[in-house]
XYZ file of C-alpha atoms in Angstrom:
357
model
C 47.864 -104.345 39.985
C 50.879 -106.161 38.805
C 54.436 -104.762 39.270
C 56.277 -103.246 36.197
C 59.215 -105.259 34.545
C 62.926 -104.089 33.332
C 65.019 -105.385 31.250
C 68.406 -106.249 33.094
C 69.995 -108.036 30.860
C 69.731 -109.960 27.330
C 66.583 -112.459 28.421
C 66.522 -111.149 31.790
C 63.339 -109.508 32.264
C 62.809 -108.975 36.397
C 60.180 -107.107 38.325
C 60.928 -103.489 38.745
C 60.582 -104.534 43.125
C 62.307 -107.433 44.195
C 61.579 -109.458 47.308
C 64.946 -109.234 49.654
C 64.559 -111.819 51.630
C 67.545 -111.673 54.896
C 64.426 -111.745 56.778
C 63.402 -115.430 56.171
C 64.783 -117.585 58.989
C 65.134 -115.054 61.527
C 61.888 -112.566 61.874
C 60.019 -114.541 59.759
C 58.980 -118.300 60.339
C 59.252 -120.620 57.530
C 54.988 -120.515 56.990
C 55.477 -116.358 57.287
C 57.940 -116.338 54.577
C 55.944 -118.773 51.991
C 53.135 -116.310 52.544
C 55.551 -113.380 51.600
C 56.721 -114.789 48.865
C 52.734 -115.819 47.841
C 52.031 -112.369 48.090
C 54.975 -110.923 46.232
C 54.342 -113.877 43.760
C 50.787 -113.216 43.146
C 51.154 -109.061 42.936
C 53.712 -109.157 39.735
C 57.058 -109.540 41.439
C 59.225 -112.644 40.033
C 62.986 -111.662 41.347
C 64.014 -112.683 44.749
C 67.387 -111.508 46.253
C 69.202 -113.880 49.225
C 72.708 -114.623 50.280
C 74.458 -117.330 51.490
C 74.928 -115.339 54.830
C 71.155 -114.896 55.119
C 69.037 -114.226 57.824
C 70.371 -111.169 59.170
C 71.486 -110.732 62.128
C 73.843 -114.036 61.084
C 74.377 -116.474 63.458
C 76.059 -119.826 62.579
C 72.172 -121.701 63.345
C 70.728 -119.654 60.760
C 73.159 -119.133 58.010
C 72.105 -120.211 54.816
C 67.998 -120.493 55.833
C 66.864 -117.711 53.588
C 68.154 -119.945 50.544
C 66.812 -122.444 51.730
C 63.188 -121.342 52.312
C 63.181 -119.842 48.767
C 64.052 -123.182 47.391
C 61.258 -124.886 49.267
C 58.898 -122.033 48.225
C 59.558 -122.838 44.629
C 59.048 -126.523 44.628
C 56.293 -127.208 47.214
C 54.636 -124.472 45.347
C 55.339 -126.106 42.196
C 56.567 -122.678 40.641
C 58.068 -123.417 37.135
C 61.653 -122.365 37.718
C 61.590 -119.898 34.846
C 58.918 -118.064 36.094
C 61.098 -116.753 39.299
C 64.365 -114.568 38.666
C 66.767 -116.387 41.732
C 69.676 -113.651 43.214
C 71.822 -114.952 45.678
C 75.072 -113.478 46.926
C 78.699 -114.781 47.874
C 80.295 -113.604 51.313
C 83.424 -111.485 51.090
C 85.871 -111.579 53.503
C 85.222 -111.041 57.087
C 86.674 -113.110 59.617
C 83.325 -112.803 61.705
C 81.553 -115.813 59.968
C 83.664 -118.367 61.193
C 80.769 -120.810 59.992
C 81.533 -119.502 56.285
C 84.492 -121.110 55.466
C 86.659 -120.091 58.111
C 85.754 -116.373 57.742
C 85.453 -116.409 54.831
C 89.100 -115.427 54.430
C 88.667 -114.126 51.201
C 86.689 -113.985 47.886
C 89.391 -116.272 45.635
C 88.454 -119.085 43.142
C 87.666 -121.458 45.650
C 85.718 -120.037 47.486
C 83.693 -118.729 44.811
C 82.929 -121.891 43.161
C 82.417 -123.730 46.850
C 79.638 -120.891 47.318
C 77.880 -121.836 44.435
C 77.374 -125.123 44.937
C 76.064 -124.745 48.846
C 73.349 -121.994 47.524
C 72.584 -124.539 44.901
C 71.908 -127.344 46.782
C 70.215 -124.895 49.748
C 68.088 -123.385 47.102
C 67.603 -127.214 45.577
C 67.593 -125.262 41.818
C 69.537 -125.972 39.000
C 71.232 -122.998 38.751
C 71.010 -118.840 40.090
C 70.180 -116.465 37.819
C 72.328 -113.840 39.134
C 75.632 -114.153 41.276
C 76.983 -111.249 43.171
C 79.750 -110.365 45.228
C 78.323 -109.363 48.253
C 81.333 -106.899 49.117
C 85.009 -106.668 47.646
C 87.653 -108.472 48.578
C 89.483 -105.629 48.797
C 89.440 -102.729 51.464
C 86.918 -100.085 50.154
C 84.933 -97.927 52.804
C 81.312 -99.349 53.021
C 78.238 -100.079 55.043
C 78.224 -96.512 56.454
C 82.069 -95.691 55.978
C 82.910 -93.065 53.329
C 86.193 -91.970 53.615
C 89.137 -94.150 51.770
C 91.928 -94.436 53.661
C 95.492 -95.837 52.303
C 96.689 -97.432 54.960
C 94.087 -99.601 55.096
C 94.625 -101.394 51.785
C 95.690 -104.743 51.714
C 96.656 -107.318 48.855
C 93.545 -108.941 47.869
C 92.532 -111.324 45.125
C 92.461 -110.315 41.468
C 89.424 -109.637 39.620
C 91.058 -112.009 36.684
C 90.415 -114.793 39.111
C 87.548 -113.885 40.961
C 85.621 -113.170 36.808
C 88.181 -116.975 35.731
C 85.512 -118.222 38.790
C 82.312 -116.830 37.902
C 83.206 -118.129 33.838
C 83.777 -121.466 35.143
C 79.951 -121.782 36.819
C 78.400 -120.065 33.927
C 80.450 -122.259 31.519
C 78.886 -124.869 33.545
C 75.529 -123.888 33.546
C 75.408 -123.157 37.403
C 75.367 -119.249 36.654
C 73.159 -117.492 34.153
C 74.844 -113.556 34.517
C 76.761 -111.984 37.253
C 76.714 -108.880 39.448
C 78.365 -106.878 42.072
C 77.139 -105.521 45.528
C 78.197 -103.044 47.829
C 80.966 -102.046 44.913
C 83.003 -98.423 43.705
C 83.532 -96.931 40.323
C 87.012 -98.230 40.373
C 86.002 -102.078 41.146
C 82.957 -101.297 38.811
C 85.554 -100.479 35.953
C 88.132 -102.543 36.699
C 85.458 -106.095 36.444
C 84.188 -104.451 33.157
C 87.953 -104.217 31.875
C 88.904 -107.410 32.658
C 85.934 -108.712 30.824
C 86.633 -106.973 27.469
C 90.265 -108.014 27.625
C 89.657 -111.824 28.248
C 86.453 -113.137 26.088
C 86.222 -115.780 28.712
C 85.056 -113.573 31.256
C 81.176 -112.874 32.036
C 80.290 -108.917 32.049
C 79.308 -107.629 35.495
C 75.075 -106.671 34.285
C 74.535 -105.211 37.608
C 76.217 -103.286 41.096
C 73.812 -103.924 44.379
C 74.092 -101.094 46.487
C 72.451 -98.778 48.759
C 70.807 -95.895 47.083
C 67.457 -93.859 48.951
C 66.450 -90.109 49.608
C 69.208 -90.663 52.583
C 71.656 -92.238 50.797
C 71.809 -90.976 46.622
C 76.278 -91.734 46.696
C 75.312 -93.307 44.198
C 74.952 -90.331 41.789
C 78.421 -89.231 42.828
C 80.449 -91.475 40.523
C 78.356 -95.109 39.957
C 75.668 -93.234 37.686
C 78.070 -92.422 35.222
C 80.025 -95.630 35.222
C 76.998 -97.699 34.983
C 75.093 -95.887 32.736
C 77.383 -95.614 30.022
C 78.604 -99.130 30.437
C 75.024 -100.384 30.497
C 75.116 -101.721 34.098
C 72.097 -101.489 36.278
C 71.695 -100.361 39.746
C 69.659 -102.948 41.956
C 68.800 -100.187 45.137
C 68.603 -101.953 48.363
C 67.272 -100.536 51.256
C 64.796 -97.960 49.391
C 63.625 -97.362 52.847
C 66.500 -96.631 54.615
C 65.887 -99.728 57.095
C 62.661 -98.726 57.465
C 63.266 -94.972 58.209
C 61.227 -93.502 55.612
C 58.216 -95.066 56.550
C 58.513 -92.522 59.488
C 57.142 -95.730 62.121
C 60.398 -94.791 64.247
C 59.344 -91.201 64.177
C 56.126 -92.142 65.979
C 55.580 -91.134 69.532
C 56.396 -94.856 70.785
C 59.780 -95.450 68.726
C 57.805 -97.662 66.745
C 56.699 -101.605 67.042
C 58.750 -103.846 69.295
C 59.305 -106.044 66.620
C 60.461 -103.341 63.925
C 63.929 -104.274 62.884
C 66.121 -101.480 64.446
C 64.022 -102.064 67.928
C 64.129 -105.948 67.523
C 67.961 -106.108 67.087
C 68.751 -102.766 68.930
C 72.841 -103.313 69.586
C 73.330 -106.690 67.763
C 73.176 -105.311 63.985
C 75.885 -102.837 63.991
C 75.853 -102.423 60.500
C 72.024 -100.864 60.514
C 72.619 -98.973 63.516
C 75.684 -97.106 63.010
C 74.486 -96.041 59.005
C 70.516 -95.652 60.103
C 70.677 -93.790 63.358
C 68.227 -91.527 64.527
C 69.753 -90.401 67.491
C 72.135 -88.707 64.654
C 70.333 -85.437 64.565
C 71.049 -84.401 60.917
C 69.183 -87.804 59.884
C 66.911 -87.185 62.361
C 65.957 -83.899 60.940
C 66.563 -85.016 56.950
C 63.780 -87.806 57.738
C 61.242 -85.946 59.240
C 61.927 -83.298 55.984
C 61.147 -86.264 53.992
C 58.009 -87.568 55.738
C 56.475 -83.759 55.423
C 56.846 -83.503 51.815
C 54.941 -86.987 51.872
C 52.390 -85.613 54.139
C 52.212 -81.783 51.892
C 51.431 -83.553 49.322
C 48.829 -86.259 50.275
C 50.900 -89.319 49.877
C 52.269 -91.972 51.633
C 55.743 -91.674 53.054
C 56.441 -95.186 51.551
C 54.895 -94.624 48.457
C 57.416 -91.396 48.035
C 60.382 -93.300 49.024
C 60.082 -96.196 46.663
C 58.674 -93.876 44.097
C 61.653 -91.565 44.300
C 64.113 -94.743 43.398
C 62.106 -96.344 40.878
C 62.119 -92.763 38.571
C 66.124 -93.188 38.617
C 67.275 -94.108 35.072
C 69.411 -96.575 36.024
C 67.462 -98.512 38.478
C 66.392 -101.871 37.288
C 65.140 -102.630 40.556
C 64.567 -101.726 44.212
C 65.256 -104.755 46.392
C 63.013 -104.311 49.607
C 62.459 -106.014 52.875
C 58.609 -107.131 54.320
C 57.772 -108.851 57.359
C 54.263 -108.644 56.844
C 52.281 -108.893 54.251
C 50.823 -105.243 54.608
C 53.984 -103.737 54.594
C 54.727 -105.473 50.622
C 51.613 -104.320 50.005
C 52.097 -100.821 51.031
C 55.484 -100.954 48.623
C 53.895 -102.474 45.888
C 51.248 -99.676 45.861
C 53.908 -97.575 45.564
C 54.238 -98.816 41.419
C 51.313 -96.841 40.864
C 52.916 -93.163 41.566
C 55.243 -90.951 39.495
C 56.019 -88.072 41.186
C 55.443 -84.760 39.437
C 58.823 -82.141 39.232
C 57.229 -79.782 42.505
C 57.668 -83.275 44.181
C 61.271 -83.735 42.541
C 62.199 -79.777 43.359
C 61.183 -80.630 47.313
C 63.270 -83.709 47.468
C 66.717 -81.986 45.818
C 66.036 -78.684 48.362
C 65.545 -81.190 51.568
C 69.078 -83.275 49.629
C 70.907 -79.646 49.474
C 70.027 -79.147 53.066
C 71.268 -82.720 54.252
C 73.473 -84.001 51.783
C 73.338 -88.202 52.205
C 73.388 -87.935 55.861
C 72.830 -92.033 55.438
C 75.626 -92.713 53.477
């Protein structure tokens, strides 16, 4: 079975599941992740997502692997480049990644077009087919945070510059479109106007952001922006970091090696937004898994299934480790779910409203 396409932009055309790949360089050995990508290659998927900050958890050793293993997928493969749809991300400020120049301290002009050129020559391509800005530069409340707060704000770098960057690389023919990740209806609008005011400016074609049946924020605000501006929603973690498979609902925790076990209190950001000691998520998960279970399907299948039928999703970017887990998603292409499906999913969502977010 091959893997349905979407249009994301103007000779765009990507796979409707694309192959995150933060994994490669940390879980997964160099030899695991060509046979990943073989897999994912072979069953209809052609868009890969990376950062430069990939593997997760980061770690100065590892940073920039994931790029890296893509790039030597694609050549000693001998892939034709325009067969493969290449994402990669730029690092917004943190101060953590000391490795990442110095910080990174922030997401200005410079450091923009420095990015580039490292996940170019990690990646050994000619040039990425879709940039993104992993997270503002500015404050905004993310990775599990959801309440704005003032006094956090801080002066940050304009989108005119940060867009005056991205022109530059596609005016150079190291871009082809850009995108957004981890990003609010303001930011969302405010990239958009910039880009109508100034003709020099590439238009954002896509926001990156969480968006499962523990997690629809999304719907809040985004939906509207970006479906009446024509900007897609790439949905990462479809599974909720593996949640909504229900393995960490199993008697035993789940595997050792399952993400949230392997990394248990050095990947904060997974642990304090996927948390199953949090009882409401508990509960909203095992809701989830039982309307998988009434109705004879896999858990999996009605997780990815239930992103894919959004309008706006282009794609939902998803994790593997093994090859039977990408095979379990990509099944999940073959279901649509019916509305008594649809009407159990909205009742469990009334009952435990984004308890992921």
């Amino acid at each position: 079975m091959s893997v349905p396409m979407s249009n994301l932009a103007s000779n765009l055309n990507v796979s409707k599941l694309c192959l995150g790949t933060m994994t490669f360089g940390e879980q997964n050995s160099l030899s695991q992740s060509f046979n990943l990508l073989d897999k994912a290659f072979d069953s209809g998927i052609n868009f890969f997502d990376s950062a430069e900050m990939y593997p997760v958890p980061q770690h100065a050793e590892t940073h920039g692997r994931s790029e890296e293993y893509f790039g030597r997928w694609v050549k000693e493969r001998k892939i034709p480049r325009d067969r493969v749809v290449f994402a990669t991300k730029v690092s917004g400020p943190s101060g953590q990644m000391t490795w990442i120049r110095g910080g990174p301290t922030s997401l200005d002009g410079r450091n923009i077009q420095e990015a580039v050129d490292n996940s170019l020559l990690r990646a050994q391509t000619d040039y990425i087919d879709l940039y993104q800005l992993h997270w503002p530069d500015r404050y905004v409340p993310m990775f599990g945070e959801t309440d704005y707060d003032p006094a956090r704000q801080y002066s940050s770098v304009s989108f005119d510059e940060q867009l005056d960057a991205l022109g530059r690389a596609v005016d150079a023919g190291k871009i082809r479109f850009i995108g957004v990740s981890n990003e609010t209806p303001y930011g969302v609008m405010k990239f958009l106007q910039a880009a109508e005011k100034n003709p020099a400016y590439p238009r954002i074609v896509s926001v990156q952001n969480s968006y499962n049946l523990l997690c629809r924020t999304f719907d809040s605000g985004l939906a509207e922006c970006c479906h009446l501006e024509g900007v897609s929603l790439l949905a990462y973690s479809p599974l909720a970091m593996g949640l909504l498979s229900g393995k960490y609902l199993l008697p035993d925790g789940g595997a050792d090696d399952a993400r949230l076990n392997l990394f248990k209190g050095r990947y904060s950001e997974g642990e304090s937004r996927y948390n199953l000691s949090n009882e409401t998520i508990r509960e909203a998960t095992k809701a989830y898994i039982s309307i998988a279970e009434r109705y004879g399907i896999h858990p999996v299948s009605l997780a990815i299934a239930f992103v894919l039928q959004h309008p706006v999703v282009s794609s939902a970017i998803f994790g593997a480790t093994k090859l039977w887990q990408l095979e379990q998603v990509v099944n999940a292409c073959d279901l649509k779910l019916s509305p008594e499906i649809i009407a159990d999913i909205d009742e469990v969502h009334s009952r435990f409203p984004n308890p992921c977010s």
